[in-house]
Tab-separated table of C-alpha atoms (C1' of nucleotides) in Angstrom:
chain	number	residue	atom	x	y	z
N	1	UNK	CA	57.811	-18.255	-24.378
N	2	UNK	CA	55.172	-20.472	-25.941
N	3	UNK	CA	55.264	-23.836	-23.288
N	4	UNK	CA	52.677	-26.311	-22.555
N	5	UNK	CA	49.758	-23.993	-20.600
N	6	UNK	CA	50.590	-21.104	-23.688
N	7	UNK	CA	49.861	-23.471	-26.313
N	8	UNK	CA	47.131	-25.440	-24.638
N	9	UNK	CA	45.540	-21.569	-24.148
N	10	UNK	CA	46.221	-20.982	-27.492
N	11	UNK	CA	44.590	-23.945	-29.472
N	12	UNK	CA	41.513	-23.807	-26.612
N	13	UNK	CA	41.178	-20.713	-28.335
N	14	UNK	CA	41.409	-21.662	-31.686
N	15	UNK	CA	38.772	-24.100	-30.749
N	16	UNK	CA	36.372	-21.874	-30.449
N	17	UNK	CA	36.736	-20.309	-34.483
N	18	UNK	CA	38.474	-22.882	-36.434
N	19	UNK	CA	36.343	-26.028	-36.744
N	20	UNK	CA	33.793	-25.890	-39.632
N	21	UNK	CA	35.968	-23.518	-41.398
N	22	UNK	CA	37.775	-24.062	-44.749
N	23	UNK	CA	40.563	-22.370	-45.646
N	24	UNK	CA	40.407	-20.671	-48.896
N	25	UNK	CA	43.744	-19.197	-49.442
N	26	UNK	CA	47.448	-19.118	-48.308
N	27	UNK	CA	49.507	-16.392	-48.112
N	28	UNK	CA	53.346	-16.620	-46.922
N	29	UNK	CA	55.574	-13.819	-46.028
N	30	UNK	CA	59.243	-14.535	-45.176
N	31	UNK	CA	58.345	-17.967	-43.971
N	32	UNK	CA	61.624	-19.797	-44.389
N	33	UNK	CA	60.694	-21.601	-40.737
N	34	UNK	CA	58.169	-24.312	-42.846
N	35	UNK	CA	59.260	-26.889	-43.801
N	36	UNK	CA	57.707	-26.783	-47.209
N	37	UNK	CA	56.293	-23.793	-47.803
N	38	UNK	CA	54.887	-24.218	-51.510
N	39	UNK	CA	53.178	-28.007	-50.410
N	40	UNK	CA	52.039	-25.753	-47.427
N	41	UNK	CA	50.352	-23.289	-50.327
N	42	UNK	CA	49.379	-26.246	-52.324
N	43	UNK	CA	47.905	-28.488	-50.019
N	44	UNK	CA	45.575	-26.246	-47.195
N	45	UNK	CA	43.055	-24.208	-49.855
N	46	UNK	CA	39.996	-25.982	-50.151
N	47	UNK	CA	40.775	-28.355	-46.931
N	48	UNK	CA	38.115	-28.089	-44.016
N	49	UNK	CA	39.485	-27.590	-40.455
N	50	UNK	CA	37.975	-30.607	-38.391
N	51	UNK	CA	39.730	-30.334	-35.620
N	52	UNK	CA	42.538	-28.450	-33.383
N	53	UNK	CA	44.690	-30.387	-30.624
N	54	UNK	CA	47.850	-29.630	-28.665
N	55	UNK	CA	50.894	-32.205	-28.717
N	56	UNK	CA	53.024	-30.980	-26.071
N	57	UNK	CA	54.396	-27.682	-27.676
N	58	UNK	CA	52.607	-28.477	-31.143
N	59	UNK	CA	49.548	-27.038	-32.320
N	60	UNK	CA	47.546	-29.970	-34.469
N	61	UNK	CA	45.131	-28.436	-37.257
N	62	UNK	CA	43.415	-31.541	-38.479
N	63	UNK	CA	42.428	-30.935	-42.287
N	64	UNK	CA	39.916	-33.397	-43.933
N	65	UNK	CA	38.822	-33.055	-47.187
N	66	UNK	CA	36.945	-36.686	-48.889
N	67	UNK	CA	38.134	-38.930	-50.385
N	68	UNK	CA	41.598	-37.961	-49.238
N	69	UNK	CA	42.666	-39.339	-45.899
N	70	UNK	CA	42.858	-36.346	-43.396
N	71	UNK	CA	46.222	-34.101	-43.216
N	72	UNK	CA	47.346	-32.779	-40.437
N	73	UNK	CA	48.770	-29.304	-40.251
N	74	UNK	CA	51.328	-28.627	-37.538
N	75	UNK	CA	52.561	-25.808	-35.871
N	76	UNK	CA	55.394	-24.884	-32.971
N	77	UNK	CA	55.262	-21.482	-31.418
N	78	UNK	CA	58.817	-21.349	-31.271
N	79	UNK	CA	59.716	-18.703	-28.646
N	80	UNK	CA	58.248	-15.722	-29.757
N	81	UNK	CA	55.231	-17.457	-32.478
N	82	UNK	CA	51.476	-15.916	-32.374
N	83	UNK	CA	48.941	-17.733	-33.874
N	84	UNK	CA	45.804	-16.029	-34.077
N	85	UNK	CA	42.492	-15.545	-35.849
N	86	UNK	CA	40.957	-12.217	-36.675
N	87	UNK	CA	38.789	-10.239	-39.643
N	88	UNK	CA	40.944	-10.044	-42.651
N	89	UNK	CA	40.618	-6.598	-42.701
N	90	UNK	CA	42.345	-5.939	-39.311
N	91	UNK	CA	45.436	-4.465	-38.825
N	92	UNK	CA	48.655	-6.374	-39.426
N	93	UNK	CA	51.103	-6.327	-37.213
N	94	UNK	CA	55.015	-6.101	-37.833
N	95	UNK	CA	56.718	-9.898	-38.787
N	96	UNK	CA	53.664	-11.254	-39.408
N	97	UNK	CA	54.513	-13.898	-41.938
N	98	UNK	CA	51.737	-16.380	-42.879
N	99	UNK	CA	47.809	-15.926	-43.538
N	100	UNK	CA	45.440	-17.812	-43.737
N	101	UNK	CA	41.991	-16.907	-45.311
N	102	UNK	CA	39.085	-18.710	-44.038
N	103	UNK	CA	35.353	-19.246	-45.754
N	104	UNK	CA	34.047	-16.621	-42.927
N	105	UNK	CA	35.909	-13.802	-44.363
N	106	UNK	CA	38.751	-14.046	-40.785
N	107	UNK	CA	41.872	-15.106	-41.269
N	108	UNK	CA	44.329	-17.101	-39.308
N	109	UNK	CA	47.663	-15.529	-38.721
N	110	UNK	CA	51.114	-16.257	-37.793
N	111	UNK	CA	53.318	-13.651	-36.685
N	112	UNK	CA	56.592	-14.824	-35.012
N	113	UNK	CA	59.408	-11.971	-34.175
N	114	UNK	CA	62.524	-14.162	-34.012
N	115	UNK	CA	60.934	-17.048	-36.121
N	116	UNK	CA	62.246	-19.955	-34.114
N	117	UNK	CA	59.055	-21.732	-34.952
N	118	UNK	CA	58.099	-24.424	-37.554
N	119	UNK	CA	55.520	-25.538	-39.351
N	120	UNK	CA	54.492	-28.459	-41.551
N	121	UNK	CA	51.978	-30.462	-43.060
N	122	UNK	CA	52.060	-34.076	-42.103
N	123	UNK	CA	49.288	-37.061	-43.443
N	124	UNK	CA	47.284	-38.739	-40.927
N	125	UNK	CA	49.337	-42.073	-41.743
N	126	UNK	CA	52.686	-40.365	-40.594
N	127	UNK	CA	51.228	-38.920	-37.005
N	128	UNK	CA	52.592	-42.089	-35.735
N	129	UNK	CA	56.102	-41.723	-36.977
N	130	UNK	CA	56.044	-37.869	-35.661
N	131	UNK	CA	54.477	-38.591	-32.236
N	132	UNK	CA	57.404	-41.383	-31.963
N	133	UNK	CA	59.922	-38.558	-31.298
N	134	UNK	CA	57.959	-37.224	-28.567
N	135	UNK	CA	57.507	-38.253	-24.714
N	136	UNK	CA	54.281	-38.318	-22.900
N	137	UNK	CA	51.967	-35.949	-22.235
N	138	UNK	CA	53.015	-34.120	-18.936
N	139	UNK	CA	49.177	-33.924	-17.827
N	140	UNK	CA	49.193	-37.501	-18.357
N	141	UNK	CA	51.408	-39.387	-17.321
N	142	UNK	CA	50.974	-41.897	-14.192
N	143	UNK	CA	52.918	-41.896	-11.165
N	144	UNK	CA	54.557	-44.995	-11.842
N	145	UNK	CA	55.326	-44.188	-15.603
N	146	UNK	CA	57.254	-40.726	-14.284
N	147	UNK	CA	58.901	-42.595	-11.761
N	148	UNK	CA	60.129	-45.625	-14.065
N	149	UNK	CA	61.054	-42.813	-16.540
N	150	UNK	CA	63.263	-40.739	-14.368
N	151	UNK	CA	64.575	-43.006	-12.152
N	152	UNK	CA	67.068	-45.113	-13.857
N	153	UNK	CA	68.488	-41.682	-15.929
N	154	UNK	CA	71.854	-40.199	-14.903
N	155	UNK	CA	71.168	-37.080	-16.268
N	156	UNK	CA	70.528	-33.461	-14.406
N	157	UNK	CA	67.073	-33.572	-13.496
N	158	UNK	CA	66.236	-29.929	-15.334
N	159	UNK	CA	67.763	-31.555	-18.307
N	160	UNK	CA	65.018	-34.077	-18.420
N	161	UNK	CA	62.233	-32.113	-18.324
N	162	UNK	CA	63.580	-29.998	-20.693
N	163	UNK	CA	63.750	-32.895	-22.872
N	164	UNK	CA	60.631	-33.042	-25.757
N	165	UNK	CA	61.627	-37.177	-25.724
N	166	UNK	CA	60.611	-37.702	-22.413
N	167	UNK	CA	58.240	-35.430	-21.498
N	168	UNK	CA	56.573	-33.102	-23.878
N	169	UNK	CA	55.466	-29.872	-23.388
N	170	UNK	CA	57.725	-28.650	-20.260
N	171	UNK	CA	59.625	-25.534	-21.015
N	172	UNK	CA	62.210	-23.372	-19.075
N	173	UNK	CA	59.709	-21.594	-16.812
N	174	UNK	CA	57.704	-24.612	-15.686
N	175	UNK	CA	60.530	-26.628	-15.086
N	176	UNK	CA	62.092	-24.194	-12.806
N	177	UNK	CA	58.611	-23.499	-11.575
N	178	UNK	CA	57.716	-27.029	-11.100
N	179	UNK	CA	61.416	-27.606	-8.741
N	180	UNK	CA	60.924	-25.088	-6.770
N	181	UNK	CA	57.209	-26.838	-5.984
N	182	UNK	CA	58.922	-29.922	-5.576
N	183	UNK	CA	61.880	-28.845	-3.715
N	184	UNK	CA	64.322	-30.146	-5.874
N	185	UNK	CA	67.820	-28.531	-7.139
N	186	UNK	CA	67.658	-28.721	-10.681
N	187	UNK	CA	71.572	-30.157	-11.330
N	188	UNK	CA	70.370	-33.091	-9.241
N	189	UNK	CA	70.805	-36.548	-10.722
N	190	UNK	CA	67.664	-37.995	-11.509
N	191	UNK	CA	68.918	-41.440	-10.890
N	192	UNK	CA	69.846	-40.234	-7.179
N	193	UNK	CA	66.282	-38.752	-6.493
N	194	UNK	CA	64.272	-40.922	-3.886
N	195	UNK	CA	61.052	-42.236	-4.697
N	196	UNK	CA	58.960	-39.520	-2.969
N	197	UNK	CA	60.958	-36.799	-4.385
N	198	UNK	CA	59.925	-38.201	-7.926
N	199	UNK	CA	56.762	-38.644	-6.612
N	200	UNK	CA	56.931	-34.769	-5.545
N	201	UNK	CA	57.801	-33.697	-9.258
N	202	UNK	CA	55.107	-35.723	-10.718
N	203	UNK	CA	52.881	-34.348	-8.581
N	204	UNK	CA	54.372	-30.807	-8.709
N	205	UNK	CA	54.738	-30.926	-12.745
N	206	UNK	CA	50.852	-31.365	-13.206
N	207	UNK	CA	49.691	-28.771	-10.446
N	208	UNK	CA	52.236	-26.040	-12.009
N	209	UNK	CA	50.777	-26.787	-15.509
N	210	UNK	CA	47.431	-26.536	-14.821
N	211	UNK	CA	47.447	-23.560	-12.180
N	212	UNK	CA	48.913	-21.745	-15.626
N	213	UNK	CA	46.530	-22.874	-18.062
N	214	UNK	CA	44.057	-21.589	-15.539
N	215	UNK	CA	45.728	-18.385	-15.359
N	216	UNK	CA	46.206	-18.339	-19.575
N	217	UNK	CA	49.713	-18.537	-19.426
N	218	UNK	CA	53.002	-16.764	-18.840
N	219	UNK	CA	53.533	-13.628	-21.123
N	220	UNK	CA	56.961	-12.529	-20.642
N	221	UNK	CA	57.814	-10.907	-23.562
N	222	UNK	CA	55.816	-11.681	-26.563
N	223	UNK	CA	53.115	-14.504	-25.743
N	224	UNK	CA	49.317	-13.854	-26.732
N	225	UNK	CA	46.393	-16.090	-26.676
N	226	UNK	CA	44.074	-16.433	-30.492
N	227	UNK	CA	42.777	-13.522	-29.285
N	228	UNK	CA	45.858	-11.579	-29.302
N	229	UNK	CA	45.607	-11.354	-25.552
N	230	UNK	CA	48.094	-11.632	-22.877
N	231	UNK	CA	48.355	-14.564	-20.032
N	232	UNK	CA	48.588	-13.616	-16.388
N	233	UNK	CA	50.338	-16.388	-14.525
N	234	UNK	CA	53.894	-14.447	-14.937
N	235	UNK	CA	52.443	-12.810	-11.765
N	236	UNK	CA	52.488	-15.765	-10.217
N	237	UNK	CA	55.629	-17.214	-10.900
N	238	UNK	CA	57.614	-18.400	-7.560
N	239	UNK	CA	61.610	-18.448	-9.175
N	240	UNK	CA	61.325	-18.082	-12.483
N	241	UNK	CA	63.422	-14.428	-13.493
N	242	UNK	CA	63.159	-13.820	-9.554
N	243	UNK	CA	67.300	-13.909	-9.179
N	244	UNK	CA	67.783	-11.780	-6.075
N	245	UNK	CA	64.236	-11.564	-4.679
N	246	UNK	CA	63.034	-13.218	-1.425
N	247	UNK	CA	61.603	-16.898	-1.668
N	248	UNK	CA	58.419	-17.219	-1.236
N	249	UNK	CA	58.436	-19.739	1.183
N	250	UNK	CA	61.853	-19.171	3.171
N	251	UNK	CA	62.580	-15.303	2.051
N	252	UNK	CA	66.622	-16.272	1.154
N	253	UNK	CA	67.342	-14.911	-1.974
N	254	UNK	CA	66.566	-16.920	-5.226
N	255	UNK	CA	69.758	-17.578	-7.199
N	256	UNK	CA	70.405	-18.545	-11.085
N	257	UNK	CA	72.261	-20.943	-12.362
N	258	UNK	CA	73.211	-22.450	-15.588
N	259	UNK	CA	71.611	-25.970	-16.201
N	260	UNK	CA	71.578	-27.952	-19.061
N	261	UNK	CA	72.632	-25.155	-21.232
N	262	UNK	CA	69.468	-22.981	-19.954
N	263	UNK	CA	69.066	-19.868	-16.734
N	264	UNK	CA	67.595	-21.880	-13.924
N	265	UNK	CA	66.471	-20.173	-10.853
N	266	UNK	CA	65.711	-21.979	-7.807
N	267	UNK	CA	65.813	-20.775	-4.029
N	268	UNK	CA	69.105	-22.339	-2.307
N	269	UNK	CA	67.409	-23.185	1.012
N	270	UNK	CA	64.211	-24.660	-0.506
N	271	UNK	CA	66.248	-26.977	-2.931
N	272	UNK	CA	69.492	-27.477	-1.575
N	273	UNK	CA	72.788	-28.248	-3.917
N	274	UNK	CA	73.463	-32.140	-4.940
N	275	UNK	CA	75.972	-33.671	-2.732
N	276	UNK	CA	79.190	-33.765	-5.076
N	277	UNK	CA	82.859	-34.804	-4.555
N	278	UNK	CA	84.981	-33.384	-1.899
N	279	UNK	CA	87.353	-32.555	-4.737
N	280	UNK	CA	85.305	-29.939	-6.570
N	281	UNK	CA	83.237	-29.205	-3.058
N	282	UNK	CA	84.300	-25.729	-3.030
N	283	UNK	CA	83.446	-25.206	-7.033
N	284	UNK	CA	80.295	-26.652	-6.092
N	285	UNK	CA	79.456	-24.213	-3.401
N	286	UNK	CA	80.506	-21.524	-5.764
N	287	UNK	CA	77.948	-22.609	-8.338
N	288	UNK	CA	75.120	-23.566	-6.346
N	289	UNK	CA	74.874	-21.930	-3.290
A	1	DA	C1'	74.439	-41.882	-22.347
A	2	DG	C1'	74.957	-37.268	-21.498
A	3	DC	C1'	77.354	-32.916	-21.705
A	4	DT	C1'	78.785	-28.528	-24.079
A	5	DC	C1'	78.935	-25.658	-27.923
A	6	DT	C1'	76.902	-23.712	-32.063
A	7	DT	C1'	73.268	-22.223	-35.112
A	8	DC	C1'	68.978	-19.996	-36.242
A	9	DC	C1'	66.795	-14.629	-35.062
A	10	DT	C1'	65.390	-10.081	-33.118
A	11	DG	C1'	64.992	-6.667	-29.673
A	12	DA	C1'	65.939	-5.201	-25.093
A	13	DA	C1'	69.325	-3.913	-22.063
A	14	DA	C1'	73.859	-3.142	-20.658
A	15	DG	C1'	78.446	-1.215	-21.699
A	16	DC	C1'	81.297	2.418	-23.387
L	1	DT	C1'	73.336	10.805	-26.732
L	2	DG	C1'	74.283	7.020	-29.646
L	3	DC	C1'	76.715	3.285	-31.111
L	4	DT	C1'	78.287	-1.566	-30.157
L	5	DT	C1'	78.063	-5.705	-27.607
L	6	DT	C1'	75.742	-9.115	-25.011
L	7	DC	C1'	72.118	-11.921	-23.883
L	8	DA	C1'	67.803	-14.689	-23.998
L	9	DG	C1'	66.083	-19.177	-25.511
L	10	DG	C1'	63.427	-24.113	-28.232
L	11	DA	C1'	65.344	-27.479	-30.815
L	12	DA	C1'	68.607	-29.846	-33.546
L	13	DG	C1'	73.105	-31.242	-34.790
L	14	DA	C1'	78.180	-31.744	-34.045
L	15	DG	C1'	81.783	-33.347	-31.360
L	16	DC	C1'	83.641	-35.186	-27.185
DNA sequence: AGCTCTTCCTGAAAGC
DNA sequence: TGCTTTCAGGAAGAGC
């Protein structure tokens, strides 16, 4: 699944083919995932691409086209969303669902299998409204802004990351991934982490994040780069779909739980169980260990 | 505030 | 073998 290091592949990627170009024509398929798809159709022909950025899971096309202020042309991945550019003329794969002709005779597509993705056109003078509803940057963050952030919550520390308000970009995989670094269960409390244990996750958060943009990403089912290709760092994953294997660190076997709603794998030695009430002790070891 | 459940969707995998 | 059921999950919304 599309998470920060995918989509920060991806638009590094689109980086390299989409600036300069104009798009000449849209095409949609069974694209009932944008928001608007005949503004979509009316507003991109004739706009030039100036720019592509990432926004924790969003992809940013910035369109500018004088006098007009700029327009801004997002996209989410979804789970299972390829965006990717390639000669019109190549072959078109199955549930491929939007196109987008460029003045260089490529086109950009957007294939997405279980269309959980969006997309939408928003002007330059609503960006601040849209980036309102997200948290910070994951990669950017201080120390003391993660720390101030998590500590006061009372909520399940998995829960938080998973959580596009406070930090965006931070998916399933890299939060369990990130944990496991930082040697924290993920039904902990935030509120009841200590300093250095936040400290730990800050730290653990950014070094997961970029060891898998270096590595292009996780592809576990259906992720591909512009290029179509697939990311590596699935090898490299330490709990993430690992339920049964030995830890890396410790060798006890790496268990899965249900947090926040989501699988969450963690090693029960490495990251041992919040203390809980001796009421529900025995549920608790049930669950967690 | 924070939790759980539901919805969207398809394909893989498990169950029978 | 082949059909049916279950599950996975990002995000948003409902209800508690």
């Amino acid at each position: 699944m599309p998470e920060l290091p995918e989509v920060e592949t991806v638009v590094r990627g689109l980086r390299k083919s989409l600036p300069g170009r104009t798009i000449v024509e849209v095409r949609l398929g069974h694209a009932d995932f944008v928001d608007d798809p005949s503004l979509l159709a009316d507003l991109l022909p004739g706009k030039r691409i100036a720019e592509v950025a990432r926004l924790g899971k969003f992809i940013c096309i910035r369109l500018e086209s004088a006098p007009e202020s700029g327009l801004n042309f997002i996209i989410h991945l979804g789970m299972t969303g390829q965006l990717t550019v390639c000669r019109a003329s190549h072959p078109i794969g199955t549930h491929t669902h939007c196109f987008f002709a460029l003045d260089d005779g490529r086109e950009l597509r957007y294939r997405d299998i279980r269309r959980f993705g969006r997309m939408l056109v928003i002007p330059e003078s609503g960006m601040d409204e849209f980036l309102g509803h997200l948290g910070k940057e994951p990669l950017e963050i201080s120390a003391e802004e993660f720390c101030g952030d998590f500590s006061t919550r009372r909520a399940r520390i998995k829960a938080l990351l998973l959580d596009q308000r406070v930090l965006r970009g931070v998916g399933n995989i890299y939060a369990d991934e990130s944990l496991f670094r930082a040697r924290i269960h993920p039904a902990r409390i935030a509120a009841t982490l200590r300093k250095k244990q936040l400290l730990a996750l800050h730290r653990a958060v950014r070094e997961i994040l970029e060891d898998a943009i270096r590595f292009r990403g996780s592809s576990i089912s259906d992720y591909v780069d512009a290029k179509g290709e697939r990311g590596k760092y699935q090898q490299r994953h330490r709990v993430y779909q690992r339920t049964g294997k030995p830890c890396f660190r410790c060798r006890k076997k790496i268990r899965r739980v249900i947090v926040a709603a989501r699988s969450s794998h963690f090693c029960p030695r490495c990251q041992p169980a919040p203390r809980t009430r001796k009421k529900i002790v025995s549920l608790s070891r049930e669950l967690f260990w």
